[in-house]
Short mmCIF file of C-alpha atoms in Angstrom, two decimals:
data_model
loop_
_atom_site.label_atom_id
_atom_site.label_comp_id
_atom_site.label_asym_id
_atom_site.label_seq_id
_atom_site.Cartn_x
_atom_site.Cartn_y
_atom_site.Cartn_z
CA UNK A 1 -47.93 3.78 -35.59
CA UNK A 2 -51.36 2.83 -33.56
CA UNK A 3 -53.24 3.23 -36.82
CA UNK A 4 -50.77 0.02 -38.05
CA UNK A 5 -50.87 -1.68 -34.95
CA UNK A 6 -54.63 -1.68 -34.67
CA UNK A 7 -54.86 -2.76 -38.39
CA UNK A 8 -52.40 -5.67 -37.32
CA UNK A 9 -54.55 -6.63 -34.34
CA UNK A 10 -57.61 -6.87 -36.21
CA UNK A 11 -56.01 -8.84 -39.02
CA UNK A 12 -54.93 -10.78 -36.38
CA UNK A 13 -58.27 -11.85 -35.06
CA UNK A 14 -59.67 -12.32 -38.37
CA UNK A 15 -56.53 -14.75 -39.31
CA UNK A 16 -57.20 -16.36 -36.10
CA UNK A 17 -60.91 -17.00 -36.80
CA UNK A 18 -59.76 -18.34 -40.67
CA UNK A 19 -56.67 -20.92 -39.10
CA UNK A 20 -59.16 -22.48 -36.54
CA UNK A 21 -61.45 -22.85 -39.29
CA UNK A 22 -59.44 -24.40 -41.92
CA UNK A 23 -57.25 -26.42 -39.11
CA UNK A 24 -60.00 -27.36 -36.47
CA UNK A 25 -57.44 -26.38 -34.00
CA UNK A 26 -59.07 -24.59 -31.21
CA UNK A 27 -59.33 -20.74 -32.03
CA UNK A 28 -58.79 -19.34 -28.92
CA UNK A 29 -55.28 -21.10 -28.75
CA UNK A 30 -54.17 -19.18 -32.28
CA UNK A 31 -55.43 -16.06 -30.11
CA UNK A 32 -53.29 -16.67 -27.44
CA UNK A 33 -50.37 -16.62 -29.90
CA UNK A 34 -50.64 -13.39 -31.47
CA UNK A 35 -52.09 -11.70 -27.97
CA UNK A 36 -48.64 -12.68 -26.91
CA UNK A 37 -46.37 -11.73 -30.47
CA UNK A 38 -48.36 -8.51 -30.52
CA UNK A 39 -48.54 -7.44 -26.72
CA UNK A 40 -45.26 -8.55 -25.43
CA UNK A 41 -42.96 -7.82 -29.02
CA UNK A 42 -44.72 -4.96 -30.40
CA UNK A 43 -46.38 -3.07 -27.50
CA UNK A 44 -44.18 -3.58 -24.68
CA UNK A 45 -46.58 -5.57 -22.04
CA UNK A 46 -44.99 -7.79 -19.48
CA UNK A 47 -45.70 -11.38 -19.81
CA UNK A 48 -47.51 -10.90 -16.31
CA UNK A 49 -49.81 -7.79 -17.82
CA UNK A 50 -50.61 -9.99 -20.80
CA UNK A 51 -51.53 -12.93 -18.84
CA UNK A 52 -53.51 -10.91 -16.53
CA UNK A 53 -55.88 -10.25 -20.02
CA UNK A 54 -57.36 -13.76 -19.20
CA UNK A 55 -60.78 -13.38 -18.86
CA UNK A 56 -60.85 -14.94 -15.33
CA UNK A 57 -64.83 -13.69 -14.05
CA UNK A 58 -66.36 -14.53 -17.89
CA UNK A 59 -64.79 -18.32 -17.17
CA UNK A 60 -65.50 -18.73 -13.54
CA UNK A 61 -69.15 -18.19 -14.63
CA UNK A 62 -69.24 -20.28 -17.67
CA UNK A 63 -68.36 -23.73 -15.72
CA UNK A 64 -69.95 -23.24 -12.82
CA UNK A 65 -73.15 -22.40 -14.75
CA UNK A 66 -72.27 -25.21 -16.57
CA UNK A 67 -71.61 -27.68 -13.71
CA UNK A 68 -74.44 -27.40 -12.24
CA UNK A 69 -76.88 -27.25 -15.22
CA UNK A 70 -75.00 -30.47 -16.27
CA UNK A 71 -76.67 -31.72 -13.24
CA UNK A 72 -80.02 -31.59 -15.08
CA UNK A 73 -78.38 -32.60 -18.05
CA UNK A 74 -77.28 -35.83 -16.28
CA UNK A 75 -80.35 -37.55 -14.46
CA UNK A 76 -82.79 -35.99 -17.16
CA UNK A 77 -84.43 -33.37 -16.10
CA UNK A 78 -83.69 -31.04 -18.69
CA UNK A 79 -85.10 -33.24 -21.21
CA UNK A 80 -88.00 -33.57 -18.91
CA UNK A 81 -88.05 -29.61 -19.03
CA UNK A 82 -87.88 -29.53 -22.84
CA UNK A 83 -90.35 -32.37 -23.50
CA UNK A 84 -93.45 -30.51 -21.33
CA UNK A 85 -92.84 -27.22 -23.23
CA UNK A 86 -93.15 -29.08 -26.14
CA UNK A 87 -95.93 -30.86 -24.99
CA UNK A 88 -97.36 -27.40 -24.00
CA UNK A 89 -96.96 -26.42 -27.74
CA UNK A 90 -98.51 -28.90 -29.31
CA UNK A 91 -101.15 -27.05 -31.13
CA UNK A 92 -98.71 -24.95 -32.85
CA UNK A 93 -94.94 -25.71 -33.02
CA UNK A 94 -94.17 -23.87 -35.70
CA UNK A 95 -94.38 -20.90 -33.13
CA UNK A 96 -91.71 -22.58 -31.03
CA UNK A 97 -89.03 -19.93 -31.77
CA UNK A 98 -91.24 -16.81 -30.83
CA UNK A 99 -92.54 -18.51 -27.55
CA UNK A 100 -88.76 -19.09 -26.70
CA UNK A 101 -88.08 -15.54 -27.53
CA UNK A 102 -90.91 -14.14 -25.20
CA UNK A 103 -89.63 -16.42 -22.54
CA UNK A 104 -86.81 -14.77 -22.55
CA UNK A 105 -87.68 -11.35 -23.07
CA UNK A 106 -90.22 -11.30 -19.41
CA UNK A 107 -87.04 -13.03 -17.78
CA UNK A 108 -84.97 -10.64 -18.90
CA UNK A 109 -87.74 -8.09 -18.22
CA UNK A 110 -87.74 -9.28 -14.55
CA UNK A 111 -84.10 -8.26 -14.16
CA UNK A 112 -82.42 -11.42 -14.73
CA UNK A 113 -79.19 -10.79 -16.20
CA UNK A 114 -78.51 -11.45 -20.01
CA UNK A 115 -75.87 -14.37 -19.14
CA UNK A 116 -78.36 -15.57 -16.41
CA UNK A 117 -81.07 -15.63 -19.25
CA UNK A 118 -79.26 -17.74 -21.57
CA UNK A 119 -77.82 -19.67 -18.73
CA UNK A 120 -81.43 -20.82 -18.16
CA UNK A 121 -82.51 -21.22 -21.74
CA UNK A 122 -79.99 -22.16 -23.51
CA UNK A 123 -79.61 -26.51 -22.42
CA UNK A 124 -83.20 -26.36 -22.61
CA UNK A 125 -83.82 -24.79 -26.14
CA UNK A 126 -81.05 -26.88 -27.95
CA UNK A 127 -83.34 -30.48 -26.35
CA UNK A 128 -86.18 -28.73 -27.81
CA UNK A 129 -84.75 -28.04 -30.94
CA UNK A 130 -83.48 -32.03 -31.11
CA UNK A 131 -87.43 -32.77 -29.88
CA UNK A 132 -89.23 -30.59 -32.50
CA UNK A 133 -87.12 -31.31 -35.62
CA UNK A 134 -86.22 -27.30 -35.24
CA UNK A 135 -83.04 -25.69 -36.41
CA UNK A 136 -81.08 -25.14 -33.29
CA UNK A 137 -79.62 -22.16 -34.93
CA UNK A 138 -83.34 -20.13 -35.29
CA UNK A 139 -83.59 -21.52 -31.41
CA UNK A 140 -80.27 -19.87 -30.51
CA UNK A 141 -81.34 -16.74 -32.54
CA UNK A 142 -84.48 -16.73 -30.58
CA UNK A 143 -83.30 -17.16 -26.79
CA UNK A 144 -80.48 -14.42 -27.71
CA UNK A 145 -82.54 -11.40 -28.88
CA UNK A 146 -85.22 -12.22 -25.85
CA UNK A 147 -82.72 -12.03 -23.83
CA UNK A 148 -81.30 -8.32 -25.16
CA UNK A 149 -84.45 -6.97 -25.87
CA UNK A 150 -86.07 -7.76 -22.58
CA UNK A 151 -82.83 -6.17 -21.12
CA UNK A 152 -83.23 -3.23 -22.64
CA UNK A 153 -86.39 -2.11 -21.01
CA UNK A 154 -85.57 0.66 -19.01
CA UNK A 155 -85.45 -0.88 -15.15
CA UNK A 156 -83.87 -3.99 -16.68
CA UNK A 157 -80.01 -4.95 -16.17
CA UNK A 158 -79.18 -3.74 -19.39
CA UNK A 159 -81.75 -0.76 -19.68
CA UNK A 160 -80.67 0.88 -16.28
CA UNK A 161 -76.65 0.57 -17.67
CA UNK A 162 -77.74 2.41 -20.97
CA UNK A 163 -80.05 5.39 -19.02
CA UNK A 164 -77.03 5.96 -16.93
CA UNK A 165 -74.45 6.41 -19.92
CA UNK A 166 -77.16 8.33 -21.56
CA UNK A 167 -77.16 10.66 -18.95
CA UNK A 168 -73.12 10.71 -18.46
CA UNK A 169 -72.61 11.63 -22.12
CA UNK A 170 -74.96 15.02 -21.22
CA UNK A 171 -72.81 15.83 -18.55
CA UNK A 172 -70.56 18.93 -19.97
CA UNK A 173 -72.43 18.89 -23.19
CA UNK A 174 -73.82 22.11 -24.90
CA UNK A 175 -77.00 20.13 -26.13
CA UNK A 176 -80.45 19.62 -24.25
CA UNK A 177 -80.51 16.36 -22.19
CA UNK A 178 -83.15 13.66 -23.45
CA UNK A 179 -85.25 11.87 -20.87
CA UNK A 180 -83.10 8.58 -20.76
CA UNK A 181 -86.19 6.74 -19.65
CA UNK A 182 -88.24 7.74 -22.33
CA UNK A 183 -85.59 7.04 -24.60
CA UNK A 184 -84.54 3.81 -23.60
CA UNK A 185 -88.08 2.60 -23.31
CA UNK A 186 -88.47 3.56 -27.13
CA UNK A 187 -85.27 1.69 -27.48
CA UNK A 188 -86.46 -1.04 -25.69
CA UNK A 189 -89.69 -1.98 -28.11
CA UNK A 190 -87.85 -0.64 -31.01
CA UNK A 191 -85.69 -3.58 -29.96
CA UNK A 192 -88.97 -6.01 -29.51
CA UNK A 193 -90.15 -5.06 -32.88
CA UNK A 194 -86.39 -5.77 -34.57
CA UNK A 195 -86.27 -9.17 -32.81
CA UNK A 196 -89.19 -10.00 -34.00
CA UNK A 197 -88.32 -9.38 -38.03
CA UNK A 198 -84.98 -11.30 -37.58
CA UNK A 199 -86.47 -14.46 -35.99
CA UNK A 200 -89.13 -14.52 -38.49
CA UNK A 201 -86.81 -14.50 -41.16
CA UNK A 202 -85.03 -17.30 -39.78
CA UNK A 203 -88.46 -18.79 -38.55
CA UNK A 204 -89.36 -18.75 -42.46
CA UNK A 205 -86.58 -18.03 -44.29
CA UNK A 206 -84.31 -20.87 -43.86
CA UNK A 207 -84.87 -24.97 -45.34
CA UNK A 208 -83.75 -26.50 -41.86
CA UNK A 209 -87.66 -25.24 -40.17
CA UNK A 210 -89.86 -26.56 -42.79
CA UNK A 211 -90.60 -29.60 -40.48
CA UNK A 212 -91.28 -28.16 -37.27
CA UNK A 213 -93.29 -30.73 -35.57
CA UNK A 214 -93.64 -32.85 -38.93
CA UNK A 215 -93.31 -36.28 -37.76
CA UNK A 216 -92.96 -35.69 -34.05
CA UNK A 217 -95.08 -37.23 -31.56
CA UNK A 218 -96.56 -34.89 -28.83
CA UNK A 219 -96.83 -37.12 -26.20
CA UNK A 220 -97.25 -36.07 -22.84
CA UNK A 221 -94.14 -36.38 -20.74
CA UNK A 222 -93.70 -39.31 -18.00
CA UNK A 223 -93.69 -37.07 -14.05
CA UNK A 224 -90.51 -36.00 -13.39
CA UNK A 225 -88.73 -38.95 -10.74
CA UNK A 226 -87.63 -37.24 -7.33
CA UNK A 227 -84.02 -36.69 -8.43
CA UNK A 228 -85.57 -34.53 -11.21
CA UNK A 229 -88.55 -33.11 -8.82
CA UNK A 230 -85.28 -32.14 -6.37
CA UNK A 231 -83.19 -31.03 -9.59
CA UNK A 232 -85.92 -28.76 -10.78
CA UNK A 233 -86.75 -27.06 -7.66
CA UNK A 234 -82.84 -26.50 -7.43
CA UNK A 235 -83.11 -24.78 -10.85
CA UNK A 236 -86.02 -22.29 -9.98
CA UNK A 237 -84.60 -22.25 -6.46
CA UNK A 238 -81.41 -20.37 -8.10
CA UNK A 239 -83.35 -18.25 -10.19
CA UNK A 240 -85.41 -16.78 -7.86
CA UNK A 241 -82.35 -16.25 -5.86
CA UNK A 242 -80.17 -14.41 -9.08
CA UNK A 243 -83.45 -12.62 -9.66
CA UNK A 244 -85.12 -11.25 -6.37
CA UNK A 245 -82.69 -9.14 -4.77
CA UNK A 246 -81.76 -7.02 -7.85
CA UNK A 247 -85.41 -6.86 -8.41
CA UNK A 248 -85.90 -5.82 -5.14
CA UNK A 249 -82.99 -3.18 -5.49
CA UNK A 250 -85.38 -1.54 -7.87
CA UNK A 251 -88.27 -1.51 -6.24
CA UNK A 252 -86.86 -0.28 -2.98
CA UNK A 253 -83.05 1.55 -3.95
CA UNK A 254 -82.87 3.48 -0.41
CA UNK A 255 -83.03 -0.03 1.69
CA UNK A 256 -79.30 -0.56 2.55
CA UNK A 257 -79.81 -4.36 3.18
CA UNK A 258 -81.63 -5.32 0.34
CA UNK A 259 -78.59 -2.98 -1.53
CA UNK A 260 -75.90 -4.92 -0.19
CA UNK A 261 -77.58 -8.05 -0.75
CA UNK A 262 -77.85 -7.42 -4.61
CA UNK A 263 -74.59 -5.98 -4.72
CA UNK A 264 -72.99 -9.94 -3.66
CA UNK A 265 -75.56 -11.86 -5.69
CA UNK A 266 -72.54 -13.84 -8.50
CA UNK A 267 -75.11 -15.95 -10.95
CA UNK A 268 -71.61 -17.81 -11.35
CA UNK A 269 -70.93 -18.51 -7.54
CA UNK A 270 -74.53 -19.05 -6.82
CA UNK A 271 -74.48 -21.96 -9.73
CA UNK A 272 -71.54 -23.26 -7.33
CA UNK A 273 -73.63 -23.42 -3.63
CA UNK A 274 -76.57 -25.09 -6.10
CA UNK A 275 -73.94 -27.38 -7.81
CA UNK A 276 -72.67 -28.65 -4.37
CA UNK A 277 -76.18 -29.09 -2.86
CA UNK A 278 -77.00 -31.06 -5.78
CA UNK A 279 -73.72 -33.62 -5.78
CA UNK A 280 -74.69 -34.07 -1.84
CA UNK A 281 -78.22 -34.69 -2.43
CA UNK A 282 -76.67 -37.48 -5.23
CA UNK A 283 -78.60 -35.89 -7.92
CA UNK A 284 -76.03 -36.74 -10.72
CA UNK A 285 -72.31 -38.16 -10.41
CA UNK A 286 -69.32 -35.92 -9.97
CA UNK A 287 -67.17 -37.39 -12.41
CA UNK A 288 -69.65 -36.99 -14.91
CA UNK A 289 -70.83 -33.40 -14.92
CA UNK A 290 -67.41 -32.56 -14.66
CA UNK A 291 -66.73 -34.37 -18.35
CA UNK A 292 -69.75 -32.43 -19.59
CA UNK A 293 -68.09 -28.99 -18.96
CA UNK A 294 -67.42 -27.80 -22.56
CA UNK A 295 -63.46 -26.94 -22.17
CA UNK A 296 -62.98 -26.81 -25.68
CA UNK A 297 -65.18 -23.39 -25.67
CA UNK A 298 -64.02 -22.06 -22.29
CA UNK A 299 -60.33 -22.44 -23.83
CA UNK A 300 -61.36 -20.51 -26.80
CA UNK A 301 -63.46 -18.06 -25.10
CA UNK A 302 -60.28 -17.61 -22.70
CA UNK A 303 -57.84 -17.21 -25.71
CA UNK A 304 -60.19 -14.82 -27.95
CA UNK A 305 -60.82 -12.69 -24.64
CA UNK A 306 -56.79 -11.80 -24.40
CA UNK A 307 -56.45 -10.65 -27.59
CA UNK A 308 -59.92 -8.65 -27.44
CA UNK A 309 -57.96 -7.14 -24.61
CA UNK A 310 -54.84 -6.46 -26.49
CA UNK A 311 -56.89 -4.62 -29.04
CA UNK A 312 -58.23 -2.39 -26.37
CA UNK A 313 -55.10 -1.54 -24.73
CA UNK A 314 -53.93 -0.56 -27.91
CA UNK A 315 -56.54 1.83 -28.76
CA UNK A 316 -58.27 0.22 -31.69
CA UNK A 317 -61.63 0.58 -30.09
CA UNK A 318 -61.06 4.34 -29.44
CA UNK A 319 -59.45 4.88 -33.23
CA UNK A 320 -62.69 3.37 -34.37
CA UNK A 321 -64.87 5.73 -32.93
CA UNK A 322 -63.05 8.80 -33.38
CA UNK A 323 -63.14 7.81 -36.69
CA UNK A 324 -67.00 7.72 -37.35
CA UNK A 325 -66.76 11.64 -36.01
CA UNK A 326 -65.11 12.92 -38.55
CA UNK A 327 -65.28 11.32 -41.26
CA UNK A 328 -68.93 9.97 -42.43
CA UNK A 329 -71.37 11.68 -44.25
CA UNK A 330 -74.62 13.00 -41.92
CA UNK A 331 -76.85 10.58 -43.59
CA UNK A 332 -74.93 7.31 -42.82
CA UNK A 333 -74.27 8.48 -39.47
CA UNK A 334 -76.93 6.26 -37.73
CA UNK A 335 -75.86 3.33 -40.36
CA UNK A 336 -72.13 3.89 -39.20
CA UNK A 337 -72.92 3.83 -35.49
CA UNK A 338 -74.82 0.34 -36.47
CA UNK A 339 -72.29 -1.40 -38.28
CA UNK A 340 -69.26 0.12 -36.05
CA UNK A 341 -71.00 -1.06 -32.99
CA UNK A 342 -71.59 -4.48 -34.47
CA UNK A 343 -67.75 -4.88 -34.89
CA UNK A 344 -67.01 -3.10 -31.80
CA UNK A 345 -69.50 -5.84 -29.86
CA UNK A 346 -67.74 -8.40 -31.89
CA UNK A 347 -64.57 -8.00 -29.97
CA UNK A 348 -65.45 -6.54 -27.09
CA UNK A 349 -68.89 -5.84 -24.31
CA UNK A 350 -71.45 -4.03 -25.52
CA UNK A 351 -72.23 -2.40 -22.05
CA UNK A 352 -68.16 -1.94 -20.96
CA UNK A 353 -67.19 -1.25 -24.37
CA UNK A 354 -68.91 0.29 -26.83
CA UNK A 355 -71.65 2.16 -25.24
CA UNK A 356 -69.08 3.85 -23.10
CA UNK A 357 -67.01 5.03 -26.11
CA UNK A 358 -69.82 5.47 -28.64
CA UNK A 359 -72.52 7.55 -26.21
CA UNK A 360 -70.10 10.40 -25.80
CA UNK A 361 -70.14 11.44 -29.43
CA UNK A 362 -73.63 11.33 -30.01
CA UNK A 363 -75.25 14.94 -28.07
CA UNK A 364 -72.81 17.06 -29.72
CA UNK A 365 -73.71 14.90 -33.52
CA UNK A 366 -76.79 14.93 -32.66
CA UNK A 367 -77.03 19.02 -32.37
CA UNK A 368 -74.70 19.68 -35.31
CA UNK A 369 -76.66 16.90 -37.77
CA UNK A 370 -80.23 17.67 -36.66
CA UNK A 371 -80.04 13.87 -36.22
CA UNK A 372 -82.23 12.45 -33.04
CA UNK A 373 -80.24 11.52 -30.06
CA UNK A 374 -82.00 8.43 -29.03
CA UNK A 375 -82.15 7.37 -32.69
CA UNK A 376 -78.21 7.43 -32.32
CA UNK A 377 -78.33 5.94 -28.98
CA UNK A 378 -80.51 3.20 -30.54
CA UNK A 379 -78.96 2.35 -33.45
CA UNK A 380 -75.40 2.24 -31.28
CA UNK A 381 -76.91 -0.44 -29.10
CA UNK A 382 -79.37 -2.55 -31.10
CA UNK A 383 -75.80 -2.52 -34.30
CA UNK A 384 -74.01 -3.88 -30.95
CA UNK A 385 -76.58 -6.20 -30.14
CA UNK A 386 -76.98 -7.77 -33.85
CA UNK A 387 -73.60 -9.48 -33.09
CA UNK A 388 -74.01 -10.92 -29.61
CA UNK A 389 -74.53 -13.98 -30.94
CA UNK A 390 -71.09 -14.09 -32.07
CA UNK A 391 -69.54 -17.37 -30.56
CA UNK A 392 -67.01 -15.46 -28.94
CA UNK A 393 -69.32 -13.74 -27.06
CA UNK A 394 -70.44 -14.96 -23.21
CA UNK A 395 -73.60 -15.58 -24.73
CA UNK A 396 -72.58 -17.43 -27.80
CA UNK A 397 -69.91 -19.49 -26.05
CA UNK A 398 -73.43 -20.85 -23.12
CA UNK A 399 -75.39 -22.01 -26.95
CA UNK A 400 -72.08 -23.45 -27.87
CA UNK A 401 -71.89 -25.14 -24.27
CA UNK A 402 -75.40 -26.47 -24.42
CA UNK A 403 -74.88 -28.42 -27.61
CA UNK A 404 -74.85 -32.23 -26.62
CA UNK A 405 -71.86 -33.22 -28.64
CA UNK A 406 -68.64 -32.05 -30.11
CA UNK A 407 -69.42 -32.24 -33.45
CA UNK A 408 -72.96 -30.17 -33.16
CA UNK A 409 -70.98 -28.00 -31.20
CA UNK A 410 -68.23 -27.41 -33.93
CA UNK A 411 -71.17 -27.11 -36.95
CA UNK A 412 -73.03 -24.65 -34.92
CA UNK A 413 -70.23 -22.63 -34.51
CA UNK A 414 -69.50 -22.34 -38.12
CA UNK A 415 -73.01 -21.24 -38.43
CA UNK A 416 -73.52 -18.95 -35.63
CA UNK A 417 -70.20 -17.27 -37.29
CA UNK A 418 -70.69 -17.50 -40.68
CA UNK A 419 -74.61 -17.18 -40.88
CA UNK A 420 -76.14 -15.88 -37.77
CA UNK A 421 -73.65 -12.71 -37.48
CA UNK A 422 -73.71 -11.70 -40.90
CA UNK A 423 -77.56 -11.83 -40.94
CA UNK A 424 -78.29 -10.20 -37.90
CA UNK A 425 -75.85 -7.66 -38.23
CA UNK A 426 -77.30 -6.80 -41.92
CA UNK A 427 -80.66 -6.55 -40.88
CA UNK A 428 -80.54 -4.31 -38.19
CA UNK A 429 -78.37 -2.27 -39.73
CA UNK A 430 -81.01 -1.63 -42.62
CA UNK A 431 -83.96 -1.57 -39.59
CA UNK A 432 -81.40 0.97 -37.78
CA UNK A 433 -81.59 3.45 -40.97
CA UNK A 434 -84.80 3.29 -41.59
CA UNK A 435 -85.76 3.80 -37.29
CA UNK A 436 -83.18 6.67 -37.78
CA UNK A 437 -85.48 8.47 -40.17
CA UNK A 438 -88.63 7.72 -38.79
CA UNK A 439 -87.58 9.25 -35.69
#
């Protein structure tokens, strides 16, 4: 019976996906729908449990990131932002993309979060992709893999998550622990060398970047006006303040204040104390950052995160990876941790999700296969990676957010669904077999 109702929930999603396509009827509310049919009617969950699937923390960050970056938006100053990088690659915008990507990788590298990353980026790479006649999907491409890559480095946010499940699955396990730091800091330029293939091939690949900087006039930027002066020292103001204390944390883990300190840092309630400073220094009008708040995305965030939820109280994660145990061939074992963790990451966190059900298999396959561990451990996060860009995804939903009007907002998602996904997901699952047998 769980094998049908986990074939039901995932043909559920997928139906979902095809009826907001096809209709242009917000996705998220067709999730809603069968979260409820499936949860309440099939597997018993109180109205109250199934309403308490609403992903309440993932929203709360999303607008008040976006409230207060609609600030900027507002009285100009992220156009200011986006014209002087522009300005600053004048000499050679058809680089634009990697010099977004390594931008985000040292932020990320820094310890800023991969939401606070994107947060940053994101309004600011979608003016410069308007500025430089770029394709905003290669831009989104870029900013997302900077931002996972340069997580993955082993002191990062993400990179300290993955050493710790490394060393959890080890616990109880007949095989020889790996050095988790060695292995995620292979995993981390491993990831830095992947990133690097897909953006070119989106850099080079695709019609939409043949006129980067063709026809665009590199003129140097006006100052910024006070408001904006004020509105940018606001914006570096709140990332020094997301990014010190956990950085700090690092640096010195046995000093209880600077512990609890990190421990309360919120990059979504922070955006809030910066968003009210900012309305009573009369940087931008109320009314109108308020209108800029993409609700059409939160809603369908919102409404794919309940039925993601749905699928994991039912088990279909867990089926899924019991699965790949048994039943694939020793060869296509890295391959199958790729694609599975791709799908996994499609519905669900990489770092709550699939890592934590995924990790656990891999000492005792990696012993019985002659298969490396951190090849495994690898290919199980950079396959979960390849679909973060999925527009259901936190990060996915901040590109979607950034986009200036609805109808760029509803043709990049078609794209970042229909294109980005498929291609990132396919490429790193053939760079994921061939890592697997170099290692």
């Amino acid at each position: 019976m769980s094998g049908i109702l986990s074939a039901v929930i995932i043909a559920s999603i997928a139906l979902a996906v095809f009826l907001g396509y096809r209709t242009q009827i917000n996705t998220g509310f067709f999730c809603i729908v069968f979260a409820y049919l499936i949860g309440c009617f099939w597997m018993g969950l109180t109205p109250k449990a199934l309403i308490a699937f609403w992903p309440t923390n993932t929203m709360f960050v999303i607008i008040a990131v976006s409230l207060f970056y609609n600030v900027a938006a507002a009285n100009g100053t992220l156009e200011k932002i986006s014209r002087s990088l522009l300005y600053a690659c004048r000499k050679f915008p058809g680089m634009l993309p990697f010099a977004l990507f390594f931008v985000a990788v040292i932020l990320s590298v820094m310890g800023a979060a991969y939401f606070t990353v994107l947060a940053f980026l994101a309004p600011i790479t979608m003016l410069i992709c308007d500025e430089a006649n770029m394709d905003k999907l290669t831009g989104a491409v870029a900013i997302n893999c900077g931002a996972l890559a340069g997580g993955n480095f082993p002191t990062a946010a993400l990179g300290v998550v993955f050493r710790g499940l490394m060393d959890t699955a080890y616990e109880g396990a007949e095989a020889e622990a790996i050095d988790s730091f060695s292995s995620t800091l292979l995993m981390f330029g491993l990831a830095i060398v992947g990133c690097l293939i897909v953006i070119s091939i989106f850099r080079f690949g695709f019609k939409e970047n043949r006129n980067i900087g063709k026809g665009v006039t590199f003129a140097k930027p006006d100052t910024f006006t006070k408001p904006q002066k004020q509105t940018l020292y606001l914006i570096l103001t709140m990332m020094a303040v997301v990014l010190v204390f956990p950085v700090l944390k690092l640096i010195l883990p046995n000093v209880s204040f600077i512990s609890t300190v990190a421990g309360k840092i919120d990059v979504g309630l922070i955006a809030f104390i910066f968003a009210v400073i900012a309305l009573l220094l009369k940087l931008a009008p109320q009314k109108e950052i308020i209108a800029k708040v993409p609700w059409n995305t939160v809603l369908m965030i919102a409404g794919a995160g309940m039925l993601i939820a749905v699928a994991v109280e039912a088990g279909t994660i867990d089926m899924l990876s019991n699965w790949i145990g048994s039943n694939v061939p020793t060869f296509f074992v890295p391959l199958a941790f790729s694609l599975v963790g791709a799908v996994m990451s499609f519905f669900s966190s990489t770092t709550g999700v699939v890592c934590p059900a995924l990790f656990p298999l891999i000492p005792g396959l990696a012993s019985s296969t002659g298969l490396s561990a951190t090849a495994l451990f690898t290919c199980t996060v950079l396959g979960a990676q390849s679909s973060a860009i999925s527009p259901f995804s936190s990060g996915g939903s901040l590109i979607l957010g950034s986009c200036g009007n609805e109808e760029t907002r509803n043709k990049l998602f078609n794209r970042l669904l229909f294109v980005a996904v498929p291609v990132n997901v396919g490429i790193f699952a053939v760079y994921n077999l061939i890592v697997s047998m170099i290692l």
